[in-house]
Short mmCIF file of C-alpha atoms in Angstrom, two decimals:
data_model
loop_
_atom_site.label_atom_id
_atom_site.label_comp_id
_atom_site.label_asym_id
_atom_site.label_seq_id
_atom_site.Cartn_x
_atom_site.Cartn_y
_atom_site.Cartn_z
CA UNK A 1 155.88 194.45 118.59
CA UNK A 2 152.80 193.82 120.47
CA UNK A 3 151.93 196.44 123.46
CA UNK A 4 150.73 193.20 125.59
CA UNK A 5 148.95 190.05 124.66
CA UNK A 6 145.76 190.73 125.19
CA UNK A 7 143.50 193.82 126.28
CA UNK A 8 141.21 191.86 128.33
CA UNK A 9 144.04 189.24 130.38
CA UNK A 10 147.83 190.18 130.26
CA UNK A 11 150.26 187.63 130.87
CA UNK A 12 153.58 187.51 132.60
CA UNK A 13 156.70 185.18 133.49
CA UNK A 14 158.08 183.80 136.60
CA UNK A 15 161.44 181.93 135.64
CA UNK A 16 163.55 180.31 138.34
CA UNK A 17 166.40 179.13 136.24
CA UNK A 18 165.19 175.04 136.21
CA UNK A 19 168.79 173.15 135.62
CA UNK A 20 167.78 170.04 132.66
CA UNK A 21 169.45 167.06 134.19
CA UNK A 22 172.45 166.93 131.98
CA UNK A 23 173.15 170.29 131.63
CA UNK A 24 174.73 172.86 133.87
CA UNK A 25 173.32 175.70 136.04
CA UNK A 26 175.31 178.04 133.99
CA UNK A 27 173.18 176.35 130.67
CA UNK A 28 169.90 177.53 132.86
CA UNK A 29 171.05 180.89 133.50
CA UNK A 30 171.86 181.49 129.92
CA UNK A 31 168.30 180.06 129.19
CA UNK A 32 166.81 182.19 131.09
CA UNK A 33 168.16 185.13 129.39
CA UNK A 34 167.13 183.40 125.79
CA UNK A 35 163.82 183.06 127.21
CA UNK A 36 163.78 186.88 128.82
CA UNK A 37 164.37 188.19 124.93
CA UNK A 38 161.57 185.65 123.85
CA UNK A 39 158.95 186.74 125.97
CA UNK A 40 160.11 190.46 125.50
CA UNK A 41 159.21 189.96 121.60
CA UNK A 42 156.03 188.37 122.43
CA UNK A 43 154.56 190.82 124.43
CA UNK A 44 154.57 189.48 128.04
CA UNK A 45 154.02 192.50 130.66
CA UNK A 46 156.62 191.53 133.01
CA UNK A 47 159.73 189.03 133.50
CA UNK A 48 160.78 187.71 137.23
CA UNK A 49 163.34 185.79 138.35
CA UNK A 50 162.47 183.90 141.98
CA UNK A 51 165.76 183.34 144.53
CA UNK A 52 166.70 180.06 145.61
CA UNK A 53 169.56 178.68 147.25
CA UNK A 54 171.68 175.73 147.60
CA UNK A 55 169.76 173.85 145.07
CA UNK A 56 170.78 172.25 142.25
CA UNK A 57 167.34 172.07 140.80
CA UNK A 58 167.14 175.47 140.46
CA UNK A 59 169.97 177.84 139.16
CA UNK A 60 169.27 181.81 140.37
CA UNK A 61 170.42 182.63 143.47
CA UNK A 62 170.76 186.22 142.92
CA UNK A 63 168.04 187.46 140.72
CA UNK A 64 169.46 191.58 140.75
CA UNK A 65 172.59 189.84 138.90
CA UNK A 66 170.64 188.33 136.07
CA UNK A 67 168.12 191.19 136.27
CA UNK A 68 171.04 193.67 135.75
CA UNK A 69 172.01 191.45 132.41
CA UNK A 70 168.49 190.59 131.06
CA UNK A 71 167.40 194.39 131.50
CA UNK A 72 170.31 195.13 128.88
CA UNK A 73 169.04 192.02 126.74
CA UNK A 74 165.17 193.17 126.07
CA UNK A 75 163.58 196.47 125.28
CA UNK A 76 160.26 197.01 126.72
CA UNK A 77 159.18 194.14 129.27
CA UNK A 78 159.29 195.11 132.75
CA UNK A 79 161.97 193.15 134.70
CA UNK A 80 161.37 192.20 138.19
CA UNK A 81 162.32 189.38 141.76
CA UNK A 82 159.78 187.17 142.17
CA UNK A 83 160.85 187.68 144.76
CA UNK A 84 163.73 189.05 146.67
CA UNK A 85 163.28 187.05 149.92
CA UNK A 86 164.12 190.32 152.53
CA UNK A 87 165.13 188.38 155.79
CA UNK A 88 168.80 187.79 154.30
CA UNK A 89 169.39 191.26 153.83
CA UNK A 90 169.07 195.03 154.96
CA UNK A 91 166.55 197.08 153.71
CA UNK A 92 169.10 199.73 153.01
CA UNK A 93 171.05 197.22 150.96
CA UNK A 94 168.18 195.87 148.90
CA UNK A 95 166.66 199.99 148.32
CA UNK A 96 170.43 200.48 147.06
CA UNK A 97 170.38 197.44 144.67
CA UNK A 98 166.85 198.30 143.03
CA UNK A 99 167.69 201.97 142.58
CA UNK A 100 170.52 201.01 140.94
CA UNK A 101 168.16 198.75 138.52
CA UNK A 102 165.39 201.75 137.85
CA UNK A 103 168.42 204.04 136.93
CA UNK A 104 169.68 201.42 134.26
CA UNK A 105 166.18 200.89 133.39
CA UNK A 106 163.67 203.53 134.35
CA UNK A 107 160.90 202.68 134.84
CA UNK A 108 160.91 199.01 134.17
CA UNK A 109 161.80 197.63 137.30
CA UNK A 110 159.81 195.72 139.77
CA UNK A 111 160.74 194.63 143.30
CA UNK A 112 158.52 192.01 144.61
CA UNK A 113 159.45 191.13 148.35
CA UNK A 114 158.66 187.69 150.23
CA UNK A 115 159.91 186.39 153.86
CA UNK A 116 160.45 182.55 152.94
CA UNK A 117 163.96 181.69 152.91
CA UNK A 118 164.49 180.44 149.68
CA UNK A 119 166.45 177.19 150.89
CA UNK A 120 166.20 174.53 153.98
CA UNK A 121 167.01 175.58 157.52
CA UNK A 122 170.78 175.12 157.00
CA UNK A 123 171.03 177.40 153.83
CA UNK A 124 168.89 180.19 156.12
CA UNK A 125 171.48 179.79 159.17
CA UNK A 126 174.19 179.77 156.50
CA UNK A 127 173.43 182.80 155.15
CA UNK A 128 172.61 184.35 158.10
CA UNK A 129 174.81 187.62 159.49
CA UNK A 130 174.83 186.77 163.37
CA UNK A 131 174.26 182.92 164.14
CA UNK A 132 174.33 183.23 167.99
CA UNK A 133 170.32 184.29 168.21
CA UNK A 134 167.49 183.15 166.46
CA UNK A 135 166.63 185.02 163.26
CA UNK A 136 164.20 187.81 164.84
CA UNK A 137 160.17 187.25 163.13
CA UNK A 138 160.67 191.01 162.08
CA UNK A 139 159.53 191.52 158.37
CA UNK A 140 157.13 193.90 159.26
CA UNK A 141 159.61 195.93 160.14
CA UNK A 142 162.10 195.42 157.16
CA UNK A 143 158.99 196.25 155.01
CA UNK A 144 158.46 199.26 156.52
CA UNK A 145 162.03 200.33 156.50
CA UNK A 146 162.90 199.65 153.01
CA UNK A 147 159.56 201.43 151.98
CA UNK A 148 161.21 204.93 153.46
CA UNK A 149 164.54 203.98 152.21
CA UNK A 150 162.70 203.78 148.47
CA UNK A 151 160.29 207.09 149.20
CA UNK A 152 162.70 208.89 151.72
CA UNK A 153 159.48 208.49 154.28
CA UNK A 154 161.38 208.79 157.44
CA UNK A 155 160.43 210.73 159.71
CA UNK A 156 162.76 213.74 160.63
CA UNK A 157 163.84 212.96 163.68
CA UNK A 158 164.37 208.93 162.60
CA UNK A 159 168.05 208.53 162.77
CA UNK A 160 168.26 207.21 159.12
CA UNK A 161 166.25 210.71 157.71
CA UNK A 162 168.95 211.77 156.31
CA UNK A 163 170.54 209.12 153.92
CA UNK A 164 169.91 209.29 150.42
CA UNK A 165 170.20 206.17 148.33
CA UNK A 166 172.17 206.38 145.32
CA UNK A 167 171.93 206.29 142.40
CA UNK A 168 169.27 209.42 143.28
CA UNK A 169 166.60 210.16 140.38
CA UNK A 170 163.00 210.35 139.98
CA UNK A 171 160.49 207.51 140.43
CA UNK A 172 161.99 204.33 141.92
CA UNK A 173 160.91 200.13 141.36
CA UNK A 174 157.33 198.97 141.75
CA UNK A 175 157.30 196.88 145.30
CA UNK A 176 154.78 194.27 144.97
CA UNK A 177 154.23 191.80 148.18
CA UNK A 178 154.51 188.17 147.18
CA UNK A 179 153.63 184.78 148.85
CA UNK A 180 151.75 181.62 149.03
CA UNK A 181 149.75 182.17 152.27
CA UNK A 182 146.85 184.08 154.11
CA UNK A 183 149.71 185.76 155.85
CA UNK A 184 151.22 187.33 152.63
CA UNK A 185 147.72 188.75 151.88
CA UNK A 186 147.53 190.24 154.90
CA UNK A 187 150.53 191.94 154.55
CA UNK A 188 150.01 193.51 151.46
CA UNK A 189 146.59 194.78 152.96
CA UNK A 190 148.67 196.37 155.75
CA UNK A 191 151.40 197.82 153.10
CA UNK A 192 148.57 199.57 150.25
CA UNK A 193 151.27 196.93 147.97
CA UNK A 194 150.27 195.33 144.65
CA UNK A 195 149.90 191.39 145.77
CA UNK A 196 151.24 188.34 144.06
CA UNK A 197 149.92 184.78 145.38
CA UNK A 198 152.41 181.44 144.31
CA UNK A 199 149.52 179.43 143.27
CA UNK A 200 151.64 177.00 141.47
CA UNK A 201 153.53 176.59 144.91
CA UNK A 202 151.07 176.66 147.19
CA UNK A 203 147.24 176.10 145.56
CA UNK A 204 144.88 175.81 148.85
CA UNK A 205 144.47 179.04 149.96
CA UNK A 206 144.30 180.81 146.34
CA UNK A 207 140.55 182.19 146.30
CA UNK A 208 140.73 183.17 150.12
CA UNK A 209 143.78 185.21 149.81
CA UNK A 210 143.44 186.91 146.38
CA UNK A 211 139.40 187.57 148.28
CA UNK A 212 141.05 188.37 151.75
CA UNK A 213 143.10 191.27 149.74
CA UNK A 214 140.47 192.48 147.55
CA UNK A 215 138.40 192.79 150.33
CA UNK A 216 140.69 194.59 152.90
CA UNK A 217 142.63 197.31 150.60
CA UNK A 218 142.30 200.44 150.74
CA UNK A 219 144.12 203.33 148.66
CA UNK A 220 147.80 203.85 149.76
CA UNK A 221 150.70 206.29 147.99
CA UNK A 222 151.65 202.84 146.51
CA UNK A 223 147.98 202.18 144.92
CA UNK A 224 145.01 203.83 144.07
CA UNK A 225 143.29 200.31 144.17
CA UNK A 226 143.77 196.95 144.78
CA UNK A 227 145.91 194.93 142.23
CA UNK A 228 146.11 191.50 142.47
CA UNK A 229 148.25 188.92 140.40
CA UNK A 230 148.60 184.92 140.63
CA UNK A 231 151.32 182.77 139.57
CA UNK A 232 150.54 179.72 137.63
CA UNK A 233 152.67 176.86 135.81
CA UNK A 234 151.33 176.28 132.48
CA UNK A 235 153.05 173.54 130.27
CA UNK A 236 151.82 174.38 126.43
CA UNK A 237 152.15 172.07 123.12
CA UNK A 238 150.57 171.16 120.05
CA UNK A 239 148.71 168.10 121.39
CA UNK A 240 147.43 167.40 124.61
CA UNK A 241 149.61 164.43 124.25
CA UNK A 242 152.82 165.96 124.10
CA UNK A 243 151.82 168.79 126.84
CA UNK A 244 150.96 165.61 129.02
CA UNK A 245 154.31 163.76 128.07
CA UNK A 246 156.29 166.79 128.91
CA UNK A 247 154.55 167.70 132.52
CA UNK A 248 156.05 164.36 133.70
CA UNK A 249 159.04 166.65 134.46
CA UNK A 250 157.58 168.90 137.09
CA UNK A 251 155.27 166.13 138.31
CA UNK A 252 158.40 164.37 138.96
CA UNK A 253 160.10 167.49 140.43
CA UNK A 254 156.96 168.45 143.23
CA UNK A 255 157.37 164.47 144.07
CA UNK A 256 160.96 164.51 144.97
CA UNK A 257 161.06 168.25 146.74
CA UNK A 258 158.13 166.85 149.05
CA UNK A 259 161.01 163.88 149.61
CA UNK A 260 163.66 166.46 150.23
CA UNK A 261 165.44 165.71 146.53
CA UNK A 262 166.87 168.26 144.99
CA UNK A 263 168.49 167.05 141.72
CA UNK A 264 168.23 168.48 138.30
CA UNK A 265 164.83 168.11 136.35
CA UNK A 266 164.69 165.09 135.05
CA UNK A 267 163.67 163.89 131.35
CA UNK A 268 160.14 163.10 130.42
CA UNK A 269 161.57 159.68 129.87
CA UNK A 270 163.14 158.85 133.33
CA UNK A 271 160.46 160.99 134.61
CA UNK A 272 157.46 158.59 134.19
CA UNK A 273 159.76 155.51 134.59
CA UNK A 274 160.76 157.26 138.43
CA UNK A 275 157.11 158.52 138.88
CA UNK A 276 155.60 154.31 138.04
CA UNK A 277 158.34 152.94 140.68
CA UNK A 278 157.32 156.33 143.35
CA UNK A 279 153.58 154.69 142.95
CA UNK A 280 150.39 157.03 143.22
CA UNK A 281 150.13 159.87 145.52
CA UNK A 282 147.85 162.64 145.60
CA UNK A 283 149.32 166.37 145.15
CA UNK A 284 147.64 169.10 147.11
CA UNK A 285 145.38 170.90 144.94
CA UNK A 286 142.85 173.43 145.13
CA UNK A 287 140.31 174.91 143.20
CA UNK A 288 142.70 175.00 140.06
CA UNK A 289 145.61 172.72 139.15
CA UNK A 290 148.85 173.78 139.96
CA UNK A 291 149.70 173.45 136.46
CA UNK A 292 147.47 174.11 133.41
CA UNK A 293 148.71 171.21 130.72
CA UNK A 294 147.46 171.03 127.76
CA UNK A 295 147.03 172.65 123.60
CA UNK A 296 146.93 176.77 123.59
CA UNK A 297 143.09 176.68 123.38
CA UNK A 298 142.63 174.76 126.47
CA UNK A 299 145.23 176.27 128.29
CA UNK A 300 143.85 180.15 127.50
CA UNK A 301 140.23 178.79 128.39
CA UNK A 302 141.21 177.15 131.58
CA UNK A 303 143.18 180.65 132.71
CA UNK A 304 140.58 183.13 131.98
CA UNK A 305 137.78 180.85 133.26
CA UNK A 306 140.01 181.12 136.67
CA UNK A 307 141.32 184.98 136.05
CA UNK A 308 137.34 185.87 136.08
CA UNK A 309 136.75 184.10 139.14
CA UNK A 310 139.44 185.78 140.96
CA UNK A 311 138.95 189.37 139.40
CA UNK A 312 142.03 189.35 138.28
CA UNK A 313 143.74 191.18 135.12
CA UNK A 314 146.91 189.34 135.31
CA UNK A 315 148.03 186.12 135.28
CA UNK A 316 152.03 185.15 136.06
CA UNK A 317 153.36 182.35 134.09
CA UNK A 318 155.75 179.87 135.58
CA UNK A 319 157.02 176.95 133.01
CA UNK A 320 159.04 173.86 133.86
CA UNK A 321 160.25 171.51 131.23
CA UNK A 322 163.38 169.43 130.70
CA UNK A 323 163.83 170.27 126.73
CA UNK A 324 164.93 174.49 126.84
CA UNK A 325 163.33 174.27 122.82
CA UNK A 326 159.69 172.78 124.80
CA UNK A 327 159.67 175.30 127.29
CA UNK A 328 160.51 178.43 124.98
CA UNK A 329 158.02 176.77 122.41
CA UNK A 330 155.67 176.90 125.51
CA UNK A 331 155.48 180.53 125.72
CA UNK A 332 155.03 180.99 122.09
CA UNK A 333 152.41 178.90 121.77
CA UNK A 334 150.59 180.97 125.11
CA UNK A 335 151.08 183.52 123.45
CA UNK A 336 149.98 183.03 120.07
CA UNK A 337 147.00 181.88 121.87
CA UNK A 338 146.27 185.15 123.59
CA UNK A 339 146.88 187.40 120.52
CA UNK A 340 143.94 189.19 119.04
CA UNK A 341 143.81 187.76 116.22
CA UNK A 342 145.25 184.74 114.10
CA UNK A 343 147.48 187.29 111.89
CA UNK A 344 149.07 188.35 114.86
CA UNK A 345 149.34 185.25 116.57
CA UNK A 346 151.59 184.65 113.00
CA UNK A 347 153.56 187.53 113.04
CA UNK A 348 154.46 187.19 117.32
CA UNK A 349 155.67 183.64 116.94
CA UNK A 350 157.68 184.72 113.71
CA UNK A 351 159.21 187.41 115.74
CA UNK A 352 160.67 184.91 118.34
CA UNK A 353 162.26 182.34 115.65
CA UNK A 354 164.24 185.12 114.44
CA UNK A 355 165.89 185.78 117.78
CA UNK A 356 166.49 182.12 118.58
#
């Protein structure tokens, strides 16, 4: 078992559960636990699950449920939300959830917090406590809150000094600050938090965030030093051909969320025949593609040419394909790429088709 891919550029996974049109969201939950024991053989640093809701595109709504399952499925991989979004819930509530987690599985827990909702306007009102006032602009606050829960920070006199969140044991889940905007990095700055940016979601703003972070951090209790990871969807395969043919799925899919269409992930097949009658339109992209498609050697190229720009050790993988086979094949092939050495690159691929 490989310690981690590679000792210059570690890699890690993002999975939201994508539901294949024709399967069921129950098929993508149990995929994503195939693909959690996958990645766990091949050496990937970390494994998130993101929370949507109301979306039949996407299958995990609560990612501390699957967690809770895929932490008793691998061995070594750290397990994490990417994220838990923290306006739908109490800070108490979500400290109570996590500890839970690290006592299962010390030490291998990671609780990465965003404010997006997660869903449209009605799914944020639905799953809202109190619907007779707006919902207050106060994650700040929540931040701060569920920080003290986690290190029993409160101040003495702070009504809340005194509870103690079971399960009680040493150390406690890695908070991490995610998000796709300037705002996010800010945030983190303010926190001392470890900082994830959603490139693949939102690629503008990339350089001047991860920068913006970088350049405002200073040490916290949470960090001696800044520490900085981007998400990125990366569609791997043989030939540049095939990698091509299967990205029509998730070009498809950024199409028809911009439209408000939420339906399963479509095949490659009806994929390019939707995209031809949709006609051309430009995505928003920045300095780097939202998705890197192409053979291993390309891909790994292309993602430490833009880890070295950023400064950045880390890189968070995020893979969308109809065919479950193509995307865990994906990973493999990422990872075989990123192995020191072709032996290895052997032996880690070999490792996976014997837990398939």
């Amino acid at each position: 078992m490989k310690e981690n891919l590679s000792g210059e550029l570690k890699l890690s996974v993002l999975d939201q559960s994508p539901v294949p049109a024709g399967s069921t969201p129950a098929d993508a939950l149990q995929n994503s636990i195939a693909l959690a024991r996958l990645v766990d053989e091949l050496g990937y640093t970390r494994f998130w699950m993101s929370e949507h809701h109301a979306m039949d595109t996407l299958a995990c709504t609560a990612p501390e449920i699957m967690l809770a399952r895929i932490g008793a499925e691998t061995r070594r991989i750290r397990i994490g939300s990417g994220g838990i979004m923290l306006p739908h819930y109490t800070p108490l509530k979500v400290a109570e959830v996590f500890r839970t987690l690290h006592a299962l599985y010390p030490g291998r827990v990671d609780l990465g917090i965003g404010r997006a909702p997660g869903g449209g306007p009605v799914e944020a009102l639905a799953l809202k406590r109190d619907r007779k006032t707006r919902m207050l602009d106060d994650f700040p606050e929540q931040v701060s809150e569920l920080l003290a829960f986690l290190g029993h920070d409160f101040p003495a006199e702070h009504p809340f000094a005194g509870i103690r969140v079971s399960p009680e044991m040493p150390g406690g889940p890695d908070v991490w600050m995610l998000g796709s905007s300037m705002w996010s990095a800010a945030a983190a700055v303010e926190f001392g938090l470890p900082y994830s940016f959603a490139h693949f979601f939102s690629p503008v703003h990339t350089r001047a965030a991860i920068e913006t972070y970088r350049r405002g951090f200073s040490a916290s209790k949470y960090r001696g030093e800044a520490e900085a990871t981007v998400a990125v969807g990366v569609i791997c395969a043989e030939t540049q051909e095939e990698a091509e043919f299967l990205s029509a799925s998730v070009r498809l899919l950024q199409r028809r969320i911009r439209l408000g269409d939420r339906r399963p992930v479509a095949s490659p097949e009806d994929s390019l025949r939707e995209l031809r009658l949709l006609g051309e339109m430009p995505m928003e992209e920045g300095e780097w593609p939202r998705y890197f498609v192409g053979t291993p050697a390309r891909v790994r190229e292309q993602l430490e040419q833009m880890a070295a720009a950023l400064g950045i050790r880390e890189l968070i993988v995020n893979t969308i394909v109809w065919d479950q086979a193509k995307r865990l094949r994906s990973y493999e092939l990422l990872a075989a790429a990123f192995s020191r050495n072709v032996e290895e690159a052997g032996e880690a691929v070999g490792a996976a088709a014997r837990i398939d």
